[in-house]
PDB file of C-alpha atoms in Angstrom:
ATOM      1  CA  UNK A 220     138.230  39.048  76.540  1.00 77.00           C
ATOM      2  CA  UNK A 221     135.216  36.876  76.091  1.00 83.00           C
ATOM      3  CA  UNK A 222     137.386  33.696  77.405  1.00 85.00           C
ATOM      4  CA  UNK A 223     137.610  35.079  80.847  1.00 88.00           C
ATOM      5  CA  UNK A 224     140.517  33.599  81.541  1.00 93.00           C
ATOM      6  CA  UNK A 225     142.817  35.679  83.562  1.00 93.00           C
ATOM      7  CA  UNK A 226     145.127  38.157  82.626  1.00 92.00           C
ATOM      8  CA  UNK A 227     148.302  36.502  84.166  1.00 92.00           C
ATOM      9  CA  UNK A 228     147.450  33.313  82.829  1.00 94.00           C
ATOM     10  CA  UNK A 229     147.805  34.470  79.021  1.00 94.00           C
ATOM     11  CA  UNK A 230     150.808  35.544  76.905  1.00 95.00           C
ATOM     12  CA  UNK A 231     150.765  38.363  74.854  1.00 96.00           C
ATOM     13  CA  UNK A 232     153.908  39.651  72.137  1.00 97.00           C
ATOM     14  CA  UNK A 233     153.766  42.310  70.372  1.00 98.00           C
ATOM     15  CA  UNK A 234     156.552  43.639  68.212  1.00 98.00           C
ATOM     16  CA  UNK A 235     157.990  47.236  67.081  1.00 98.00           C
ATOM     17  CA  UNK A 236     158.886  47.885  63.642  1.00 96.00           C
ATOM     18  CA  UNK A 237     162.311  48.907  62.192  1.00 95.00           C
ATOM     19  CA  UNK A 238     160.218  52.708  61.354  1.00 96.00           C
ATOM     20  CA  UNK A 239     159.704  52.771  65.070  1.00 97.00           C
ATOM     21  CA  UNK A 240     163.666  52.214  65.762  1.00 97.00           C
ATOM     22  CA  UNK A 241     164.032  55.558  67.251  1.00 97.00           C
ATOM     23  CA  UNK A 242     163.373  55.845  71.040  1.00 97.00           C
ATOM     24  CA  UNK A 243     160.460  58.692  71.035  1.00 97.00           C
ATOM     25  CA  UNK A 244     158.901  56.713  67.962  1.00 98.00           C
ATOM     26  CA  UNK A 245     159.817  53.915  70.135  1.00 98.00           C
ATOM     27  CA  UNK A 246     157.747  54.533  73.051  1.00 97.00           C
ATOM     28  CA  UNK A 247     155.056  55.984  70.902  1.00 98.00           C
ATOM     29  CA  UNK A 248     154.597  52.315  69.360  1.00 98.00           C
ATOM     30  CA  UNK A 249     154.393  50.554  72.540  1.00 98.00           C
ATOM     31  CA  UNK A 250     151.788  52.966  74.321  1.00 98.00           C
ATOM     32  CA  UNK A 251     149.882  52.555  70.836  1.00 98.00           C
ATOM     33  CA  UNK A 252     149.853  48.589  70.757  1.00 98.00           C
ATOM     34  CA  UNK A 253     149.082  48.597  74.686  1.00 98.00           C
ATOM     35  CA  UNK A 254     145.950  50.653  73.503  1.00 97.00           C
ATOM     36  CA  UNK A 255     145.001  49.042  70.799  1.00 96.00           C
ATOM     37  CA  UNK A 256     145.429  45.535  72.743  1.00 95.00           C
ATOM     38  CA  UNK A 257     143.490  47.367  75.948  1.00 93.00           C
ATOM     39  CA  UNK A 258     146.726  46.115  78.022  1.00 95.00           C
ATOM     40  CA  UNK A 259     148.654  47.845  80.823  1.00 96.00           C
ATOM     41  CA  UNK A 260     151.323  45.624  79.612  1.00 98.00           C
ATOM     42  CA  UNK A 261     152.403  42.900  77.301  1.00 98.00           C
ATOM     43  CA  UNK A 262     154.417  39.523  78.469  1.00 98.00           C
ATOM     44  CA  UNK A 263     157.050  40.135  75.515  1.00 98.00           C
ATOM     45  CA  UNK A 264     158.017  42.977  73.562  1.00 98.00           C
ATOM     46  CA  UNK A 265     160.426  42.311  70.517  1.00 98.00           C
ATOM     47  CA  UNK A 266     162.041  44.516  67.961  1.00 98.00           C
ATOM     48  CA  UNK A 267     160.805  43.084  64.691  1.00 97.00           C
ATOM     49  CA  UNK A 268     163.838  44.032  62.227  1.00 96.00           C
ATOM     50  CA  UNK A 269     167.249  45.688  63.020  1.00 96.00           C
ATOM     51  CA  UNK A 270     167.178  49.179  61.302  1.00 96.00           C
ATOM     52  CA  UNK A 271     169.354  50.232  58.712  1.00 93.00           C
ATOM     53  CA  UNK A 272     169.464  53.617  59.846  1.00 95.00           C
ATOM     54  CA  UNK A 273     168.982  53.970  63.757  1.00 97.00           C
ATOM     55  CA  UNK A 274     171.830  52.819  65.701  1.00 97.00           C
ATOM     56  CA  UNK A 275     171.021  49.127  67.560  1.00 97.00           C
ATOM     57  CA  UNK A 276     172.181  50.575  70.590  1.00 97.00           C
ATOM     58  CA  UNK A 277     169.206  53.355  70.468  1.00 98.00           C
ATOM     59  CA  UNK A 278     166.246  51.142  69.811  1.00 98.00           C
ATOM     60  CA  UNK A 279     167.917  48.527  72.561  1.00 98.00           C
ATOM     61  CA  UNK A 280     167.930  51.025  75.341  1.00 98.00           C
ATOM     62  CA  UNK A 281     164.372  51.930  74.462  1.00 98.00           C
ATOM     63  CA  UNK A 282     163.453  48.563  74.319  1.00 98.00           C
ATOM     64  CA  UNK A 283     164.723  48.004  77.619  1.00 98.00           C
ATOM     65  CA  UNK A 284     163.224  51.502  78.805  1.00 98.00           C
ATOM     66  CA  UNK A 285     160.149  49.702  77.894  1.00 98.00           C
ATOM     67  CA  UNK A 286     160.757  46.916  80.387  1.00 98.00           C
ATOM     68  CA  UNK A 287     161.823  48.652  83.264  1.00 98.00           C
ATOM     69  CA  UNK A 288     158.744  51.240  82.854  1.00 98.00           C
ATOM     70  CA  UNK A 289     156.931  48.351  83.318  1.00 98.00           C
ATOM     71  CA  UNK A 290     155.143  47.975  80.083  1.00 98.00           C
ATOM     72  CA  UNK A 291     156.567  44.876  78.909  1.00 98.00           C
ATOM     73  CA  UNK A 292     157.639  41.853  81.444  1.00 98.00           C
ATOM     74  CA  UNK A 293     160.154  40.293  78.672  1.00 98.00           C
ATOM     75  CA  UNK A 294     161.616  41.519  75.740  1.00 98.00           C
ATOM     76  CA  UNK A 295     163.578  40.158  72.696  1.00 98.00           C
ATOM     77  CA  UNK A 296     164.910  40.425  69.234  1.00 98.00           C
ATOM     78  CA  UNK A 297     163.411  39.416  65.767  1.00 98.00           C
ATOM     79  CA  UNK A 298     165.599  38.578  62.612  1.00 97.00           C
ATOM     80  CA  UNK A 299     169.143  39.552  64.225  1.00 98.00           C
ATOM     81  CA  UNK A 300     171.864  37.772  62.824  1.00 98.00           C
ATOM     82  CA  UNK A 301     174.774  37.034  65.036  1.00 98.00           C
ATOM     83  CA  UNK A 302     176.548  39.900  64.470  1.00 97.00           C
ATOM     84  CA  UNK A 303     173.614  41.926  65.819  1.00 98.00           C
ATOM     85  CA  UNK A 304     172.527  39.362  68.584  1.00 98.00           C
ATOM     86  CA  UNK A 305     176.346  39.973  69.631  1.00 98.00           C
ATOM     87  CA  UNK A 306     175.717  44.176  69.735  1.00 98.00           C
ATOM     88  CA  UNK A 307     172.105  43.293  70.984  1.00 98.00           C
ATOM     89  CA  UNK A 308     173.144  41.676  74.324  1.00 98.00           C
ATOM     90  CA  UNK A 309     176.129  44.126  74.743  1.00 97.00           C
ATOM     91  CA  UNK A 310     173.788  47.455  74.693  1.00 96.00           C
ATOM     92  CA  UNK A 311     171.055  45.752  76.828  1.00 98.00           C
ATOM     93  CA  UNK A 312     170.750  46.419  80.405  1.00 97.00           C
ATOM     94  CA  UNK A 313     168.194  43.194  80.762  1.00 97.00           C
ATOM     95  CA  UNK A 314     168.572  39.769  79.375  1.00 97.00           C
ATOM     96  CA  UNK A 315     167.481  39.085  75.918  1.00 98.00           C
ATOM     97  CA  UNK A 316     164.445  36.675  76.187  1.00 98.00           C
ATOM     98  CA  UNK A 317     164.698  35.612  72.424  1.00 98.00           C
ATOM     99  CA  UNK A 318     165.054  35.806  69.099  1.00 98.00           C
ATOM    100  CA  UNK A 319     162.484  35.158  66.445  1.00 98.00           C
ATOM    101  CA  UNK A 320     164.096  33.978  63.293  1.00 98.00           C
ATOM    102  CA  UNK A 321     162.737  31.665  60.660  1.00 98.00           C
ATOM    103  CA  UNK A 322     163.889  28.335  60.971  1.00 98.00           C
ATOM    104  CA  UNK A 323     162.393  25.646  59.675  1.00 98.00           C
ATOM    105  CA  UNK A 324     163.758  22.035  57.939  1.00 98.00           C
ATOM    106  CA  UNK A 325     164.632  23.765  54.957  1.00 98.00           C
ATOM    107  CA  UNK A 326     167.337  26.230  56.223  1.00 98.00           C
ATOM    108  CA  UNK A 327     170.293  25.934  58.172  1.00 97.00           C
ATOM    109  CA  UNK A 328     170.684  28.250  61.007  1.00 97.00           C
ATOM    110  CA  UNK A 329     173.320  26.821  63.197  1.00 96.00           C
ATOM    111  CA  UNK A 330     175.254  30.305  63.680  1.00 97.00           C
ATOM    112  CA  UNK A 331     172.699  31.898  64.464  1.00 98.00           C
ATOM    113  CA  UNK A 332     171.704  29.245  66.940  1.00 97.00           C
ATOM    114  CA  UNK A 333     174.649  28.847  68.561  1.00 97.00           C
ATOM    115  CA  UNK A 334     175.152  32.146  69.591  1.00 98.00           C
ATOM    116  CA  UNK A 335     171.208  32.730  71.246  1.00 98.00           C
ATOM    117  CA  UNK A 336     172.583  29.410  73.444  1.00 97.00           C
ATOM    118  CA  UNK A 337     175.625  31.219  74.054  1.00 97.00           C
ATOM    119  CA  UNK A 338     174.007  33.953  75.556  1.00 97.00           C
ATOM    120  CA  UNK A 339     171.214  31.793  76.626  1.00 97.00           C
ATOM    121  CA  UNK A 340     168.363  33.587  74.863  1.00 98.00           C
ATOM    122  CA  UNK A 341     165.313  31.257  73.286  1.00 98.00           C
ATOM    123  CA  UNK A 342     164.540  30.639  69.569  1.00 98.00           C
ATOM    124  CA  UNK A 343     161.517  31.232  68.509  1.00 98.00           C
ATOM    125  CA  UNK A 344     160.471  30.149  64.842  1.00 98.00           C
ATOM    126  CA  UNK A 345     158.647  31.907  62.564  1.00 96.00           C
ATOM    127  CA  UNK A 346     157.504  30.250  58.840  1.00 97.00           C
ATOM    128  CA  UNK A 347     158.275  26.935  61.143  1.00 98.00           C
ATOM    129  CA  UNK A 348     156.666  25.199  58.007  1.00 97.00           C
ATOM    130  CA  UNK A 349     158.343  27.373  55.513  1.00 97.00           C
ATOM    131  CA  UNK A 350     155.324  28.332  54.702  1.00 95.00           C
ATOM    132  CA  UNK A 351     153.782  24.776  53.201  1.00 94.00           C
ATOM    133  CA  UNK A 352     156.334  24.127  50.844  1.00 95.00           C
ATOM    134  CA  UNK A 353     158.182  21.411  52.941  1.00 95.00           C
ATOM    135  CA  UNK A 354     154.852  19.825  53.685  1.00 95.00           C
ATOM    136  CA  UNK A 355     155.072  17.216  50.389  1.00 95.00           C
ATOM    137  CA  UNK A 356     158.631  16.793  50.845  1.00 97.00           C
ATOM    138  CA  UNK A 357     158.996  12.388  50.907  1.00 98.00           C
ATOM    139  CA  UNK A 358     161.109  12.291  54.213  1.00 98.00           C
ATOM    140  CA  UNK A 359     159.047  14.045  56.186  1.00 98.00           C
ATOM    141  CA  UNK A 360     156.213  12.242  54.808  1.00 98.00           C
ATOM    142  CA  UNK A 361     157.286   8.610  55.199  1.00 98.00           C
ATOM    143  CA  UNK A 362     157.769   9.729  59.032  1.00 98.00           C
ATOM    144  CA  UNK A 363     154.389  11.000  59.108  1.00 98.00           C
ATOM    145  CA  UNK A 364     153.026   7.499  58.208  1.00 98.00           C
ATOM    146  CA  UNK A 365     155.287   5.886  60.649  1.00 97.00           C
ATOM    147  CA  UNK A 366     153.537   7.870  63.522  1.00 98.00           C
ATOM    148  CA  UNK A 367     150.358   8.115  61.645  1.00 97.00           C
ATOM    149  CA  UNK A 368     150.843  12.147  62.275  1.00 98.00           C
ATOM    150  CA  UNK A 369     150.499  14.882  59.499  1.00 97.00           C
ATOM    151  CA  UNK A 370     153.374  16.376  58.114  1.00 97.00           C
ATOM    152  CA  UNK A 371     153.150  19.891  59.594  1.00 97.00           C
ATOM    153  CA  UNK A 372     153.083  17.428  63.200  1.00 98.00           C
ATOM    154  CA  UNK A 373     156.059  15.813  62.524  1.00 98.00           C
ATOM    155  CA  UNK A 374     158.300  18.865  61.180  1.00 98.00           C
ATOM    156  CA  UNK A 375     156.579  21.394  64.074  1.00 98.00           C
ATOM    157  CA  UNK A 376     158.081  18.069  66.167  1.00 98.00           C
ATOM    158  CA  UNK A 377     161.086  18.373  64.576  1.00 98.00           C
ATOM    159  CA  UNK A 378     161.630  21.770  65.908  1.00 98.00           C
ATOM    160  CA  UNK A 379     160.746  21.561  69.555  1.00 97.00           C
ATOM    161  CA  UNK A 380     162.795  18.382  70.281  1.00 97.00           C
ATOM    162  CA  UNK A 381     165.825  21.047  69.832  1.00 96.00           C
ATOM    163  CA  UNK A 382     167.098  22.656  72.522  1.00 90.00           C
ATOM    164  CA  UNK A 383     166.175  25.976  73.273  1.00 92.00           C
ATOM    165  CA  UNK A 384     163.144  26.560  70.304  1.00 97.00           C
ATOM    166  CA  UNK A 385     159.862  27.510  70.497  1.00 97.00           C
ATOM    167  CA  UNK A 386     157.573  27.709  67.606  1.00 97.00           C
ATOM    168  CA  UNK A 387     154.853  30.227  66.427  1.00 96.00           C
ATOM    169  CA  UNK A 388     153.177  28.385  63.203  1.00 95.00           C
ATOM    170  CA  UNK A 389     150.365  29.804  61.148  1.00 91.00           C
ATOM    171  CA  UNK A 390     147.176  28.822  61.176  1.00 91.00           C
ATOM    172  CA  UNK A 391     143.284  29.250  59.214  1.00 91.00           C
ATOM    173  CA  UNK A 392     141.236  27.259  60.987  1.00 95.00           C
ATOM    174  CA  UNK A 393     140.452  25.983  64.473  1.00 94.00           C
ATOM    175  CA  UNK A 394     141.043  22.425  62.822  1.00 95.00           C
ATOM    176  CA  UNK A 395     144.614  23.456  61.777  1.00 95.00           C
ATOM    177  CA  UNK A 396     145.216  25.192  65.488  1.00 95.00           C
ATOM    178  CA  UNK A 397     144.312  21.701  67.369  1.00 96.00           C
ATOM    179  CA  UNK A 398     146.645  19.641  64.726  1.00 96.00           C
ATOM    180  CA  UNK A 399     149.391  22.246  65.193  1.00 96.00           C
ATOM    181  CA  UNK A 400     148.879  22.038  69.037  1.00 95.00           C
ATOM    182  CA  UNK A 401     148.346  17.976  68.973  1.00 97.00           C
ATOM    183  CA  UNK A 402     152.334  17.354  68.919  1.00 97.00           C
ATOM    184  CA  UNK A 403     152.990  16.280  72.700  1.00 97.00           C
ATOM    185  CA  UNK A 404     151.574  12.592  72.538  1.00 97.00           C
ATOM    186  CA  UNK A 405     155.158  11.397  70.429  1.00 97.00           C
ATOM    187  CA  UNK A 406     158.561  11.594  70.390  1.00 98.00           C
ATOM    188  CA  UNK A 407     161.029  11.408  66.561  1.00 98.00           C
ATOM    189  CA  UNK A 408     163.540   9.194  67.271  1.00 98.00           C
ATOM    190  CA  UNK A 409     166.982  10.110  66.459  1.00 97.00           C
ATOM    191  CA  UNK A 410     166.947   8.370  63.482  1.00 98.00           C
ATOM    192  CA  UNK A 411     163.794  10.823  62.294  1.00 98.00           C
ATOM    193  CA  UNK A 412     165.987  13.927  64.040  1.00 98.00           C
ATOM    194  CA  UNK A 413     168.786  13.103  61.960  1.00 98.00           C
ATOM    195  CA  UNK A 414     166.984  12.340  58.554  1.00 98.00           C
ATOM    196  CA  UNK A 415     164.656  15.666  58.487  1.00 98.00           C
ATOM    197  CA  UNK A 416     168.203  17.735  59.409  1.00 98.00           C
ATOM    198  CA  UNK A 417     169.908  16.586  56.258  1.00 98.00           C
ATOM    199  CA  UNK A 418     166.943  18.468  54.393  1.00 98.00           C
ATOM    200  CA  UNK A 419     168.356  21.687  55.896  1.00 96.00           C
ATOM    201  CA  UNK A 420     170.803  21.717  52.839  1.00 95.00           C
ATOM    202  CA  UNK A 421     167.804  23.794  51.088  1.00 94.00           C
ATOM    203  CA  UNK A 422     168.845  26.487  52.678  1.00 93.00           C
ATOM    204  CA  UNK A 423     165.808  27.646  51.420  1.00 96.00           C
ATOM    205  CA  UNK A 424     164.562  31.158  52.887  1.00 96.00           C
ATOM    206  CA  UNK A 425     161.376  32.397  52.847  1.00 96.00           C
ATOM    207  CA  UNK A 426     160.976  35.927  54.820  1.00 96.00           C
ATOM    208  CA  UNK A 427     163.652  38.141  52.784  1.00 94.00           C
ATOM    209  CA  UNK A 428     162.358  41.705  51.819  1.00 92.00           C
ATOM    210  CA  UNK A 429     165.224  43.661  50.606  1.00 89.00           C
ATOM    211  CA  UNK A 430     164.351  46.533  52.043  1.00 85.00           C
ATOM    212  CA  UNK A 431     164.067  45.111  55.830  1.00 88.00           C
ATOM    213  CA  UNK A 432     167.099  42.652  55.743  1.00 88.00           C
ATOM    214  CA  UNK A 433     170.451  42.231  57.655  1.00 91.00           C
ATOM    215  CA  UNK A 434     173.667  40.533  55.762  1.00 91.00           C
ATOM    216  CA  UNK A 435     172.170  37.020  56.680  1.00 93.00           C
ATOM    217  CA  UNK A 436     174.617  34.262  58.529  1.00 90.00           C
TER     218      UNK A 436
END
């Protein structure tokens, strides 16, 4: 608000929760972000975990009642797997605009991408870093030398020379924002691509709360 900058020239996501799965709660989410946010709309609207209770097809059709009432302009999936991405994009009336998942060098998640490029709906990365722990890791530090970039650079570049991903990192400090965002002067070669992959064999995830998650890919 104090920026000035105009409405149409930021992005704004918000997300439901899994308690919000059912359509009245639904709704009653979204009109309480939009307040809270002082919005008539948001630019994406996800649905941050698939219930274990509310049928997908329920909280899809409000998600896309959501859309079409005008109170979101795009709206997408978080954490589906792709058994659920598969139900997701058969109960929607609109096109899925993505997925969040985590994804980072330290887990494989080739199903899962495979089937948003099958139905042509964006990754977007969550943990991208995994959180700091793949930060010390020797590959991805040589590589950081090479381009005289800092580790988070080169793995955060890692991720957006994919196809398809986009990347939502963490940060606590203005410093860490401008490094995060100071990734578009380089390119890894293949080489790099094909050194920092072989460290998916981690398969190391980070977001897993038992009570919140799917039968993973």
């Amino acid at each position: 608000k104090s920026s000035n900058i105009q409405r149409d020239k930021l992005w704004v996501t918000t997300k439901v929760t899994e308690d919000n799965a059912k359509p009245d709660d639904f709704r009653k989410s979204v009109e309480t972000s939009l307040s809270a946010l002082n919005l008539d709309y948001v630019d994406l609207l996800l649905i941050h975990w698939p219930s274990r209770s509310v049928p997908i097809i329920d909280t899809v059709c409000a998600l896309n009642d959501a859309k079409e009432e005008g109170l979101a302009l795009n709206i997408g999936i978080s954490n589906f797997t792709v058994p659920l991405i598969e139900e997701a994009v058969r109960c929607s009336r609109s096109e899925l605009f993505c997925n969040q998942i985590e994804y980072h060098a330290y887990i494989n998640q080739d199903k899962v991408l495979d089937a948003c490029d099958k139905y042509g709906i964006l990754v977007t990365c969550h943990v991208p870093l995994a959180r700091g722990k793949i930060l010390n890791n020797p590959i991805i530090n040589s590589i950081a030398q090479k381009y005289m970039k800092s580790p988070a650079q080169i793995a955060l570049k890692w991720l957006l020379q994919q196809s398809r991903i986009s990347v939502v990192p963490r940060a606590l400090s203005y410093k860490e924002i401008e490094e995060n965002i100071s990734i578009f002067d380089f390119d890894l070669s293949e080489d790099d691509m094909s050194q920092i992959s072989t460290l998916r064999s981690n398969n190391l995830r980070i977001v897993d709360p038992e009570v919140r998650r799917p039968v993973w890919d």
